[in-house]
Coordinates of C-alpha atoms in Angstrom, one line a residue:
X1 CA -29.1 -83.5 10.1
X2 CA -30.3 -80.7 12.4
X3 CA -31.2 -77.3 11.1
X4 CA -28.7 -75.7 13.4
X5 CA -25.8 -77.4 11.7
X6 CA -27.3 -76.6 8.3
X7 CA -27.9 -73.0 9.3
X8 CA -24.3 -72.6 10.4
X9 CA -23.1 -73.7 7.0
X10 CA -25.6 -71.4 5.3
X11 CA -24.3 -68.4 7.3
X12 CA -20.7 -69.3 6.6
X13 CA -21.3 -69.2 2.9
X14 CA -23.4 -66.1 3.1
X15 CA -20.7 -64.2 5.0
X16 CA -18.1 -65.3 2.4
X17 CA -20.2 -64.1 -0.5
X18 CA -20.9 -60.8 1.2
X19 CA -17.1 -60.4 1.8
X20 CA -16.3 -61.0 -1.9
X21 CA -18.8 -58.5 -3.4
X22 CA -17.2 -55.6 -5.3
X23 CA -18.1 -51.9 -4.6
X24 CA -20.2 -51.8 -7.8
X25 CA -22.4 -54.5 -6.5
X26 CA -21.2 -57.4 -8.7
X27 CA -19.1 -60.5 -8.0
X28 CA -16.1 -61.0 -10.3
X29 CA -15.3 -64.6 -9.4
X30 CA -13.0 -65.9 -12.2
X31 CA -14.2 -67.6 -15.3
X32 CA -11.2 -70.0 -15.6
X33 CA -10.5 -71.8 -18.8
X34 CA -7.2 -73.5 -18.5
X35 CA -4.1 -72.1 -20.3
X36 CA -5.3 -71.7 -23.9
X37 CA -6.1 -68.0 -23.6
X38 CA -2.9 -67.3 -21.7
X39 CA -0.9 -68.9 -24.5
X40 CA -2.8 -67.0 -27.2
X41 CA -2.4 -63.7 -25.3
X42 CA 1.4 -64.2 -25.3
X43 CA 1.3 -64.9 -29.1
X44 CA -0.8 -61.9 -29.7
X45 CA 1.3 -59.5 -27.7
X46 CA 4.6 -60.7 -29.3
X47 CA 3.1 -60.7 -32.8
X48 CA 2.1 -57.0 -32.3
X49 CA 5.4 -56.3 -30.6
X50 CA 3.6 -55.1 -27.5
X51 CA 6.3 -56.0 -25.1
X52 CA 4.4 -56.0 -21.8
X53 CA 7.0 -58.1 -20.1
X54 CA 5.4 -58.2 -16.7
X55 CA 2.2 -59.6 -18.1
X56 CA 4.0 -62.0 -20.4
X57 CA 6.2 -63.3 -17.6
X58 CA 3.2 -63.8 -15.4
X59 CA 1.4 -65.8 -18.1
X60 CA 4.5 -67.9 -18.7
X61 CA 4.6 -68.7 -15.0
X62 CA 1.0 -69.9 -15.0
X63 CA 1.4 -72.0 -18.1
X64 CA 4.5 -73.7 -16.7
X65 CA 2.8 -74.3 -13.3
X66 CA 0.1 -76.3 -15.0
X67 CA 2.2 -78.6 -17.1
X68 CA 1.9 -82.4 -16.3
X69 CA 4.9 -84.6 -15.5
X70 CA 4.7 -86.2 -19.0
X71 CA 5.2 -82.8 -20.6
X72 CA 1.5 -82.4 -21.6
X73 CA -1.2 -80.0 -20.6
X74 CA -4.6 -81.2 -19.7
X75 CA -8.1 -79.8 -20.3
X76 CA -9.3 -81.4 -17.1
X77 CA -7.8 -83.5 -14.3
X78 CA -8.8 -87.0 -15.5
X79 CA -8.1 -86.5 -19.2
X80 CA -6.1 -89.5 -20.3
X81 CA -2.4 -88.5 -20.8
X82 CA -3.2 -84.9 -21.9
X83 CA -4.5 -82.8 -24.9
X84 CA -2.3 -82.7 -28.0
X85 CA -3.7 -79.4 -29.2
X86 CA -3.6 -77.7 -25.9
X87 CA 0.0 -78.9 -25.5
X88 CA 0.9 -77.4 -28.8
X89 CA -0.8 -74.1 -27.9
X90 CA 1.0 -74.0 -24.5
X91 CA 4.3 -74.9 -26.0
X92 CA 4.0 -72.4 -28.8
X93 CA 3.1 -69.7 -26.3
X94 CA 6.0 -70.4 -24.1
X95 CA 8.4 -70.5 -27.0
X96 CA 7.0 -67.3 -28.4
X97 CA 7.4 -65.5 -25.1
X98 CA 11.2 -65.8 -25.2
X99 CA 11.3 -66.9 -21.6
X100 CA 11.3 -70.6 -22.4
X101 CA 14.0 -72.1 -24.6
X102 CA 13.7 -75.0 -26.9
X103 CA 16.3 -77.0 -25.0
X104 CA 14.9 -76.6 -21.5
X105 CA 13.7 -79.7 -19.8
X106 CA 10.1 -78.7 -19.6
X107 CA 10.1 -77.8 -23.3
X108 CA 11.8 -81.1 -24.3
X109 CA 9.1 -83.0 -22.4
X110 CA 6.4 -81.1 -24.3
X111 CA 8.2 -81.8 -27.6
X112 CA 8.3 -85.5 -26.9
X113 CA 4.6 -85.6 -26.0
X114 CA 3.7 -83.7 -29.2
X115 CA 5.8 -85.9 -31.5
X116 CA 4.5 -89.1 -29.8
X117 CA 1.0 -88.1 -30.5
X118 CA 1.5 -87.3 -34.2
X119 CA 2.9 -83.8 -34.3
X120 CA 1.3 -80.7 -35.7
X121 CA -0.6 -82.7 -38.3
X122 CA -2.8 -84.3 -35.6
X123 CA -3.8 -81.0 -34.0
X124 CA -7.4 -80.0 -33.8
X125 CA -8.9 -77.4 -36.2
X126 CA -8.5 -74.3 -34.1
X127 CA -4.8 -75.0 -33.3
X128 CA -4.1 -75.5 -37.0
X129 CA -5.8 -72.1 -37.7
X130 CA -3.6 -70.5 -35.1
X131 CA -0.6 -72.0 -36.7
X132 CA -1.7 -71.0 -40.2
X133 CA -2.2 -67.3 -39.3
X134 CA 1.2 -67.1 -37.6
X135 CA 3.1 -68.8 -40.4
X136 CA 3.6 -72.3 -39.0
X137 CA 1.1 -74.2 -41.1
X138 CA -0.1 -73.8 -44.7
X139 CA -3.6 -72.7 -45.2
X140 CA -5.8 -75.3 -46.9
X141 CA -6.2 -75.1 -50.7
X142 CA -9.8 -74.2 -50.1
X143 CA -11.7 -73.0 -47.1
X144 CA -15.3 -74.4 -47.0
X145 CA -16.7 -71.0 -46.2
X146 CA -15.5 -68.5 -48.8
X147 CA -16.2 -64.8 -48.5
X148 CA -19.1 -65.0 -50.9
X149 CA -20.9 -67.1 -48.3
X150 CA -21.5 -63.8 -46.4
X151 CA -23.7 -62.6 -49.3
X152 CA -26.1 -65.6 -49.6
X153 CA -29.7 -64.5 -49.0
X154 CA -32.1 -65.7 -46.3
X155 CA -34.0 -67.5 -49.0
X156 CA -31.0 -69.8 -49.7
X157 CA -31.1 -73.2 -47.9
X158 CA -28.2 -72.0 -45.7
X159 CA -26.8 -68.6 -45.0
X160 CA -24.5 -66.8 -42.5
X161 CA -27.3 -66.2 -40.0
X162 CA -28.1 -69.9 -39.8
X163 CA -24.9 -70.2 -37.8
X164 CA -24.9 -69.5 -34.0
X165 CA -23.8 -66.1 -32.8
X166 CA -20.7 -67.7 -31.2
X167 CA -19.9 -69.4 -34.6
X168 CA -20.5 -66.2 -36.5
X169 CA -18.3 -64.1 -34.2
X170 CA -15.4 -66.5 -34.8
X171 CA -16.0 -67.3 -38.5
X172 CA -16.4 -63.7 -39.8
X173 CA -12.8 -62.8 -39.1
X174 CA -11.6 -66.4 -40.0
X175 CA -13.3 -66.1 -43.4
X176 CA -11.2 -62.9 -44.0
X177 CA -8.0 -64.6 -42.8
X178 CA -8.5 -67.8 -44.9
X179 CA -9.5 -65.9 -48.0
X180 CA -6.3 -63.9 -47.8
X181 CA -4.3 -66.9 -46.7
X182 CA -2.8 -64.5 -44.2
X183 CA 0.2 -65.4 -42.1
X184 CA 1.7 -62.8 -39.9
X185 CA 5.3 -61.8 -40.8
X186 CA 7.4 -61.8 -37.7
X187 CA 10.6 -63.1 -36.4
X188 CA 8.9 -65.5 -33.9
X189 CA 9.9 -69.0 -33.2
X190 CA 9.7 -71.9 -35.7
X191 CA 7.8 -75.1 -34.9
X192 CA 9.3 -77.0 -37.8
X193 CA 10.8 -79.5 -35.4
X194 CA 7.2 -80.6 -34.5
X195 CA 6.5 -82.0 -37.9
X196 CA 6.9 -85.8 -38.2
X197 CA 7.0 -85.5 -42.0
X198 CA 7.4 -82.3 -44.0
X199 CA 4.5 -83.2 -46.2
X200 CA 2.2 -82.7 -43.2
X201 CA 2.5 -78.9 -43.5
X202 CA -0.3 -78.6 -46.0
X203 CA -2.4 -81.4 -44.7
X204 CA -6.0 -80.4 -43.7
X205 CA -7.8 -83.7 -43.6
X206 CA -10.7 -81.9 -42.0
X207 CA -11.7 -80.6 -45.4
X208 CA -11.1 -83.6 -47.6
X209 CA -14.2 -85.7 -46.7
X210 CA -17.1 -86.3 -49.1
X211 CA -19.5 -84.4 -46.7
X212 CA -17.2 -81.3 -46.7
X213 CA -17.0 -81.4 -50.5
X214 CA -20.8 -81.7 -50.7
X215 CA -21.3 -78.8 -48.4
X216 CA -18.8 -76.7 -50.2
X217 CA -20.4 -77.5 -53.6
X218 CA -23.8 -76.4 -52.2
X219 CA -22.3 -73.1 -51.1
X220 CA -20.8 -72.7 -54.6
X221 CA -24.2 -73.3 -56.2
X222 CA -25.6 -70.5 -54.1
X223 CA -22.7 -68.2 -55.0
X224 CA -23.2 -68.8 -58.7
X225 CA -26.7 -67.5 -58.4
X226 CA -25.5 -64.2 -57.1
X227 CA -25.5 -61.3 -59.5
X228 CA -22.0 -59.8 -60.0
X229 CA -18.5 -60.2 -61.3
X230 CA -16.8 -63.1 -59.3
X231 CA -13.8 -60.9 -58.2
X232 CA -16.2 -58.2 -57.1
X233 CA -18.3 -60.7 -55.1
X234 CA -15.3 -61.9 -53.2
X235 CA -14.4 -58.3 -52.3
X236 CA -18.0 -57.6 -51.3
X237 CA -18.0 -60.7 -49.1
X238 CA -14.7 -59.7 -47.3
X239 CA -16.2 -56.2 -46.8
X240 CA -19.3 -57.7 -45.3
X241 CA -17.3 -60.0 -43.0
X242 CA -15.3 -57.0 -41.9
X243 CA -18.3 -54.8 -41.2
X244 CA -20.0 -57.6 -39.3
X245 CA -17.0 -57.9 -37.1
X246 CA -16.5 -54.2 -36.5
X247 CA -20.2 -53.6 -35.9
X248 CA -20.0 -56.0 -32.9
X249 CA -17.2 -54.4 -31.0
X250 CA -18.3 -53.7 -27.5
X251 CA -17.5 -50.8 -25.2
X252 CA -14.4 -52.6 -23.9
X253 CA -13.0 -52.9 -27.4
X254 CA -13.5 -56.7 -27.7
X255 CA -15.8 -58.4 -30.3
X256 CA -18.8 -59.5 -28.3
X257 CA -16.7 -59.9 -25.2
X258 CA -15.2 -63.2 -26.5
X259 CA -11.4 -63.7 -26.4
X260 CA -11.3 -65.9 -29.5
X261 CA -13.3 -63.7 -31.8
X262 CA -11.3 -60.7 -30.6
X263 CA -8.0 -62.5 -31.2
X264 CA -9.1 -63.5 -34.7
X265 CA -10.4 -59.9 -35.4
X266 CA -7.0 -58.4 -34.7
X267 CA -5.3 -60.8 -37.1
X268 CA -8.1 -60.3 -39.7
X269 CA -7.6 -56.5 -39.5
X270 CA -3.8 -56.9 -39.9
X271 CA -4.5 -59.0 -43.0
X272 CA -6.5 -56.1 -44.4
X273 CA -3.7 -53.7 -44.0
X274 CA -4.5 -52.1 -40.6
X275 CA -1.4 -51.1 -38.8
X276 CA -0.7 -52.8 -35.5
X277 CA -1.0 -49.5 -33.7
X278 CA -4.5 -48.8 -35.1
X279 CA -6.9 -47.5 -32.5
X280 CA -9.3 -50.5 -33.0
X281 CA -6.5 -53.0 -32.5
X282 CA -5.1 -51.1 -29.5
X283 CA -8.6 -51.0 -27.9
X284 CA -9.1 -54.7 -28.6
X285 CA -5.9 -55.7 -26.9
X286 CA -6.6 -53.4 -24.0
X287 CA -10.0 -55.1 -23.7
X288 CA -8.4 -58.6 -23.6
X289 CA -6.0 -57.4 -21.0
X290 CA -8.9 -56.1 -18.9
X291 CA -10.1 -59.7 -18.6
X292 CA -7.0 -60.6 -16.6
X293 CA -7.6 -62.0 -13.1
X294 CA -5.3 -63.6 -10.5
X295 CA -5.6 -67.3 -9.6
X296 CA -3.3 -69.0 -7.1
X297 CA -0.9 -66.2 -7.5
X298 CA -0.7 -66.3 -11.3
X299 CA -2.3 -64.0 -13.9
X300 CA -4.9 -65.7 -16.1
X301 CA -6.6 -64.1 -19.1
X302 CA -10.3 -65.0 -18.9
X303 CA -12.2 -66.0 -22.1
X304 CA -14.8 -63.5 -20.9
X305 CA -15.9 -62.1 -17.6
X306 CA -18.8 -63.7 -15.6
X307 CA -19.9 -60.7 -13.5
X308 CA -23.6 -60.8 -14.6
X309 CA -24.0 -64.5 -14.3
X310 CA -22.2 -64.6 -10.9
X311 CA -24.2 -61.6 -9.6
X312 CA -27.6 -62.9 -10.7
X313 CA -27.1 -66.3 -9.1
X314 CA -25.6 -65.0 -5.9
X315 CA -28.1 -62.1 -5.4
X316 CA -31.1 -64.5 -5.7
X317 CA -29.4 -67.0 -3.3
X318 CA -28.7 -64.3 -0.7
X319 CA -32.3 -63.2 -0.8
X320 CA -33.5 -66.8 -0.3
X321 CA -31.1 -67.0 2.6
X322 CA -32.9 -64.2 4.4
X323 CA -30.9 -61.1 3.3
X324 CA -33.4 -58.3 3.7
X325 CA -34.4 -56.1 0.7
X326 CA -33.0 -53.0 2.3
X327 CA -29.6 -54.5 2.8
X328 CA -26.8 -52.7 1.0
X329 CA -25.5 -56.0 -0.3
X330 CA -28.8 -56.8 -2.2
X331 CA -29.5 -53.2 -3.2
X332 CA -26.1 -52.8 -4.7
X333 CA -26.3 -56.2 -6.6
X334 CA -29.7 -55.5 -8.0
X335 CA -28.8 -52.0 -9.0
X336 CA -25.8 -53.5 -10.9
X337 CA -28.1 -56.0 -12.6
X338 CA -30.6 -53.3 -13.6
X339 CA -27.8 -51.4 -15.4
X340 CA -26.9 -54.5 -17.3
X341 CA -30.3 -55.1 -19.0
X342 CA -30.1 -54.7 -22.7
X343 CA -31.9 -52.0 -24.6
X344 CA -30.3 -52.5 -28.0
X345 CA -31.2 -55.0 -30.7
X346 CA -28.7 -57.7 -31.4
X347 CA -28.3 -60.6 -33.8
X348 CA -31.1 -62.4 -31.9
X349 CA -33.7 -60.3 -33.7
X350 CA -32.7 -61.9 -37.1
X351 CA -34.9 -64.9 -36.2
X352 CA -37.1 -63.1 -33.6
X353 CA -38.0 -59.8 -35.3
X354 CA -41.2 -59.1 -33.3
X355 CA -39.5 -59.2 -29.9
X356 CA -38.2 -56.1 -28.1
X357 CA -34.9 -56.0 -26.2
X358 CA -35.0 -57.0 -22.6
X359 CA -32.4 -59.7 -22.0
X360 CA -29.2 -59.8 -20.1
X361 CA -25.8 -61.0 -21.3
X362 CA -23.2 -63.0 -19.5
X363 CA -20.4 -60.5 -19.1
X364 CA -19.9 -57.0 -17.7
X365 CA -19.5 -55.1 -21.0
X366 CA -22.1 -57.2 -23.0
X367 CA -24.7 -54.9 -24.5
X368 CA -26.0 -56.7 -27.6
X369 CA -25.6 -60.5 -27.1
X370 CA -28.1 -61.6 -24.4
X371 CA -28.9 -65.2 -23.5
X372 CA -31.9 -66.9 -21.9
X373 CA -30.0 -68.3 -18.8
X374 CA -28.6 -64.9 -17.8
X375 CA -32.0 -63.2 -18.3
X376 CA -34.0 -65.6 -16.2
X377 CA -31.3 -65.6 -13.5
X378 CA -31.2 -61.8 -13.5
X379 CA -35.0 -61.5 -13.4
X380 CA -35.2 -63.6 -10.3
X381 CA -32.9 -61.1 -8.5
X382 CA -35.3 -58.2 -9.2
X383 CA -38.3 -60.0 -7.6
X384 CA -38.0 -58.4 -4.1
X385 CA -38.0 -54.9 -5.6
X386 CA -40.9 -55.1 -8.1
X387 CA -43.5 -53.9 -5.6
X388 CA -41.2 -51.1 -4.4
X389 CA -40.1 -49.6 -7.7
X390 CA -42.1 -49.1 -11.0
X391 CA -38.9 -49.2 -13.0
X392 CA -38.3 -52.7 -11.7
X393 CA -41.7 -53.7 -12.9
X394 CA -40.9 -52.3 -16.4
X395 CA -37.6 -54.2 -16.4
X396 CA -39.4 -57.4 -15.3
X397 CA -42.0 -57.2 -18.0
X398 CA -39.5 -56.5 -20.8
X399 CA -37.3 -59.4 -19.6
X400 CA -40.1 -61.9 -19.3
X401 CA -41.5 -61.0 -22.8
X402 CA -38.0 -61.5 -24.3
X403 CA -37.6 -64.9 -22.6
X404 CA -41.0 -66.1 -23.7
X405 CA -40.3 -64.9 -27.3
X406 CA -37.2 -67.0 -27.4
X407 CA -39.0 -70.4 -27.2
X408 CA -38.3 -72.5 -30.3
X409 CA -41.0 -74.1 -32.4
X410 CA -40.1 -77.5 -31.0
X411 CA -41.0 -76.3 -27.5
X412 CA -37.6 -76.0 -26.0
X413 CA -35.3 -73.0 -25.4
X414 CA -31.9 -72.2 -26.9
X415 CA -29.2 -70.2 -25.3
X416 CA -28.8 -67.1 -27.7
X417 CA -31.1 -67.3 -30.7
X418 CA -34.3 -69.0 -31.9
X419 CA -34.4 -71.5 -34.7
X420 CA -30.7 -72.1 -35.2
X421 CA -30.7 -75.8 -35.9
X422 CA -30.4 -76.0 -39.7
X423 CA -30.3 -79.7 -40.6
X424 CA -27.7 -78.9 -43.3
X425 CA -25.2 -77.9 -40.6
X426 CA -25.6 -81.3 -38.9
X427 CA -24.1 -82.9 -42.0
X428 CA -20.8 -81.0 -41.6
X429 CA -18.0 -83.5 -40.5
X430 CA -16.4 -80.9 -38.3
X431 CA -15.4 -81.8 -34.8
X432 CA -17.4 -79.7 -32.4
X433 CA -19.8 -78.5 -35.1
X434 CA -22.8 -78.9 -32.8
X435 CA -21.1 -76.5 -30.3
X436 CA -19.7 -74.0 -32.8
X437 CA -22.4 -73.8 -35.5
X438 CA -25.7 -74.6 -33.8
X439 CA -27.8 -73.2 -31.0
X440 CA -30.6 -75.7 -30.6
X441 CA -33.0 -76.3 -27.8
X442 CA -31.3 -78.0 -24.9
X443 CA -32.5 -79.7 -21.7
X444 CA -30.5 -77.3 -19.4
X445 CA -31.9 -74.1 -21.0
X446 CA -35.4 -75.5 -21.3
X447 CA -35.4 -76.8 -17.7
X448 CA -34.1 -73.6 -16.2
X449 CA -36.5 -71.5 -18.2
X450 CA -39.4 -73.7 -17.1
X451 CA -38.3 -73.4 -13.5
X452 CA -38.3 -69.6 -13.8
X453 CA -41.6 -69.3 -15.5
X454 CA -43.2 -71.9 -13.3
X455 CA -42.0 -70.6 -9.9
X456 CA -41.8 -66.9 -10.5
X457 CA -44.4 -65.7 -13.0
X458 CA -47.6 -66.7 -11.4
X459 CA -49.7 -63.9 -12.7
X460 CA -48.7 -64.4 -16.3
X461 CA -47.9 -68.1 -16.4
X462 CA -48.1 -69.1 -20.1
X463 CA -49.6 -72.6 -19.6
X464 CA -49.4 -73.7 -23.3
X465 CA -45.8 -72.7 -23.5
X466 CA -44.9 -74.5 -20.3
X467 CA -46.6 -77.7 -21.5
X468 CA -44.7 -77.5 -24.8
X469 CA -41.5 -77.2 -22.8
X470 CA -42.4 -80.2 -20.6
X471 CA -43.2 -82.2 -23.7
X472 CA -39.9 -81.4 -25.3
X473 CA -38.0 -82.5 -22.2
X474 CA -39.9 -85.8 -21.9
X475 CA -39.2 -86.5 -25.6
X476 CA -35.5 -85.7 -25.1
X477 CA -34.8 -87.8 -22.0
X478 CA -32.0 -90.3 -22.2
X479 CA -32.9 -94.0 -21.9
X480 CA -31.2 -94.2 -18.5
X481 CA -33.4 -91.4 -17.1
X482 CA -30.9 -88.6 -17.4
X483 CA -30.7 -85.5 -19.6
X484 CA -27.7 -84.1 -21.4
X485 CA -26.6 -80.6 -20.2
X486 CA -25.1 -78.5 -23.0
X487 CA -23.5 -75.8 -20.9
X488 CA -22.5 -77.7 -17.8
X489 CA -20.9 -81.1 -16.9
X490 CA -22.9 -82.8 -18.0
X491 CA -25.7 -85.3 -17.4
X492 CA -26.1 -84.5 -13.7
X493 CA -26.4 -80.8 -14.7
X494 CA -28.9 -81.5 -17.5
X495 CA -31.0 -83.8 -15.2
X496 CA -31.1 -81.2 -12.4
X497 CA -32.3 -78.5 -14.8
X498 CA -34.9 -80.7 -16.5
X499 CA -36.4 -82.1 -13.3
X500 CA -36.6 -78.9 -11.3
X501 CA -38.1 -77.2 -14.4
X502 CA -40.7 -79.8 -15.1
X503 CA -41.8 -79.9 -11.4
X504 CA -42.0 -76.1 -11.3
X505 CA -44.1 -76.1 -14.4
X506 CA -46.6 -78.4 -12.8
X507 CA -45.6 -82.0 -13.6
X508 CA -46.0 -84.4 -10.7
X509 CA -42.9 -85.6 -8.9
X510 CA -44.5 -89.1 -9.3
X511 CA -44.4 -88.8 -13.1
X512 CA -42.5 -91.7 -14.6
X513 CA -40.0 -89.4 -16.3
X514 CA -39.2 -87.7 -13.0
X515 CA -39.0 -91.0 -11.1
X516 CA -36.7 -92.5 -13.7
X517 CA -34.4 -89.5 -13.3
X518 CA -34.5 -89.9 -9.5
X519 CA -33.5 -93.5 -9.7
X520 CA -30.7 -92.7 -12.1
X521 CA -29.3 -90.2 -9.6
X522 CA -29.6 -92.6 -6.7
X523 CA -27.8 -95.3 -8.7
X524 CA -24.7 -93.0 -9.4
X525 CA -24.3 -91.6 -5.9
X526 CA -20.8 -92.2 -4.5
X527 CA -20.0 -94.0 -1.3
X528 CA -19.1 -90.7 0.4
X529 CA -22.6 -89.4 -0.2
X530 CA -21.7 -87.0 -3.0
X531 CA -21.8 -87.0 -6.8
X532 CA -19.2 -86.3 -9.4
X533 CA -19.1 -86.4 -13.2
X534 CA -16.2 -86.4 -15.6
X535 CA -15.8 -84.0 -18.5
X536 CA -15.4 -87.1 -20.6
X537 CA -19.2 -87.4 -20.5
X538 CA -19.7 -84.7 -23.1
X539 CA -17.4 -86.2 -25.7
X540 CA -18.6 -89.8 -25.2
X541 CA -22.2 -88.7 -25.0
X542 CA -22.9 -90.9 -22.0
X543 CA -22.4 -90.4 -18.3
X544 CA -18.8 -91.0 -17.1
X545 CA -18.2 -91.0 -13.4
X546 CA -15.5 -88.8 -12.0
X547 CA -14.9 -91.4 -9.2
X548 CA -14.7 -88.4 -6.8
X549 CA -17.4 -86.2 -5.5
X550 CA -17.6 -82.5 -6.1
X551 CA -19.5 -79.8 -4.2
X552 CA -21.3 -78.6 -7.3
X553 CA -22.4 -81.9 -8.7
X554 CA -23.6 -83.0 -5.3
X555 CA -25.6 -79.8 -5.0
X556 CA -27.3 -80.3 -8.4
X557 CA -28.1 -83.9 -7.7
X558 CA -29.5 -83.1 -4.2
X559 CA -31.7 -80.2 -5.5
X560 CA -33.2 -82.7 -7.9
X561 CA -33.9 -85.3 -5.3
X562 CA -35.3 -82.7 -2.9
X563 CA -37.6 -81.3 -5.5
X564 CA -39.0 -84.8 -6.2
X565 CA -39.3 -85.9 -2.6
X566 CA -41.8 -85.2 0.2
X567 CA -39.4 -86.3 2.9
X568 CA -35.6 -86.5 3.4
X569 CA -34.5 -89.8 2.0
X570 CA -31.3 -91.7 2.9
X571 CA -29.7 -90.5 -0.3
X572 CA -30.6 -86.9 0.5
X573 CA -29.3 -87.1 4.1
X574 CA -26.0 -88.6 2.9
X575 CA -25.6 -85.9 0.3
X576 CA -26.3 -83.1 2.8
X577 CA -23.8 -84.6 5.2
X578 CA -21.2 -84.5 2.4
X579 CA -21.9 -80.8 1.7
X580 CA -21.6 -79.9 5.4
X581 CA -18.5 -82.0 5.9
X582 CA -16.7 -80.9 2.8
X583 CA -17.9 -77.4 2.4
X584 CA -14.4 -75.9 3.0
X585 CA -12.5 -78.3 0.8
X586 CA -10.1 -76.9 -1.6
X587 CA -8.6 -79.6 -3.8
X588 CA -8.6 -80.6 -7.5
X589 CA -12.3 -81.5 -7.3
X590 CA -13.1 -77.8 -6.4
X591 CA -11.2 -76.6 -9.4
X592 CA -12.5 -79.3 -11.7
X593 CA -14.5 -77.8 -14.6
X594 CA -18.3 -77.7 -14.1
X595 CA -19.0 -75.9 -17.3
X596 CA -18.1 -76.3 -21.0
X597 CA -18.2 -74.1 -24.0
X598 CA -17.1 -76.8 -26.5
X599 CA -16.5 -80.5 -25.8
X600 CA -12.9 -81.6 -26.0
X601 CA -11.7 -78.1 -26.5
X602 CA -13.0 -75.5 -24.0
X603 CA -14.0 -76.2 -20.3
X604 CA -14.8 -73.8 -17.5
X605 CA -14.1 -73.6 -13.8
X606 CA -16.7 -71.2 -12.4
X607 CA -15.2 -70.0 -9.1
X608 CA -18.6 -68.9 -7.8
X609 CA -20.2 -72.4 -8.1
X610 CA -18.5 -73.9 -5.0
X611 CA -20.4 -71.3 -2.9
X612 CA -23.7 -70.5 -4.6
X613 CA -24.9 -74.0 -5.5
X614 CA -24.3 -75.6 -2.1
X615 CA -26.0 -72.6 -0.6
X616 CA -29.1 -73.0 -2.8
X617 CA -29.2 -76.7 -2.0
X618 CA -29.1 -76.2 1.7
X619 CA -31.8 -73.6 1.5
X620 CA -34.0 -76.0 -0.5
X621 CA -33.5 -78.7 2.1
X622 CA -34.7 -76.3 4.8
X623 CA -37.5 -75.0 2.8
X624 CA -38.9 -78.4 1.8
X625 CA -38.4 -80.3 4.9
X626 CA -38.5 -77.7 7.7
X627 CA -37.3 -78.6 11.1
X628 CA -35.6 -82.0 11.2

């Protein structure tokens, strides 16, 4: 592959990225998450009697456009048959809208799929919670996290702050709702026709296991040790859950910029007697509406925005591609990122009280919920300006110190908070508990942090911390040579992050751990030269091929091989050919999710990835191998 052909593709991508930049310097490529948020938004608007018909009709059109021929909705292209819970959510949203009737062909197909797969009783936990708060399903006789749980002290074996920030954001309002057994009184549709047996209405098998009862009993023991009248303790717990929720409302009116937590917050406030036209509720709904974007001609409500993440990745890539420091494109993007650094303390300080603020969050209006990945990515983008601006140096130092402070005692890095891997929470028999409740060290966060510290912090490189990170990765490598990626799909993503991180931190490309990973990637390369991985990997906890190549997976695999090679191998050449040949493709593999928030529930199509990761890979090829 000649450098001329590669350079042409680099310039094509660069021009596209520059064209898509917003006037404020950021990139607002969509953070697409299927139809779940679209359906929930319809239900929220109708429940509040906010009859924004134009928005509701647009959301209905998008949901209908993504229905499968068998009546189901899928979380991802190769999901077998479809997702029961997502189909219930989508069907409920369409029915609630008033624009789809129960006897229309597309609705009848959905009904048949739901009944065939067990009806409402077989829905996943979060769908049952939606149904309960809107009067379609009875609340369980007991909820395993009662309001008094909010009052348990740090000295108790488990307390509210042992749960991840994502889990807390959703659980605080849910604790209020479950305690009040709230269901919104409205004249919306009935889903009674989706019960196979009437007895299923109060069936919460999730909370009937021995492990759940053991967990609940331990919580009750802690509650009994609290001083106070039981009824008063319950009231205090609800008040604390309410205050936790309200204290984390961001400038856009949402709770921590998450759709789900904001949705639950609105219903929790309604359950406490807030009128539907209360200023907090109005601001929350307006904040959710501000997350709307347009995809393929349809309006989509994003789960959150990805402006900071997009901008950090793209800004660094453009600089690597030769964009000069004085270009308006780079100056605008870095100025945007500088305004997004956090200067407030957030929940992260609960387990990291000696650190000062200095991180970045994922979304535009995020001011108190930083994460390690966005911080290292944003810091990379400031590098060209550190010698030119003392303020950039201050930003840089604050950011690095925050990142270093976030290392876990085991040597790895988490996403949002240190030391959130309480072994008691591992015992909870809750589907997705590891994604909702925990924030442990992960190979992808650890690898990407090592890459940043190893390649970009030469003057303050913390050798012992790097070695501990390397050791953690080696200890957590899969038997086949791969690593699991928590926030991407899935083993290709984790392997990419781990290998580039270890090499940047000083490990030899010839190290057995690296070579085992290299061989694994070579073994799973597709005949067309690319790589592709199914979202099924993250539920089955083993690599599952997609049987098609994607631009993003190919980029991750190639960057790994390039970092571990001193010359362009046959596998690398074939992969580069794929990127050049398919760079303009726009089919289902382009829209296939490359990220995940929670396995089997929440997957993400980052619209920026098809541009930024091929660009970075082509640049790495040129940098490592020079003129070919």
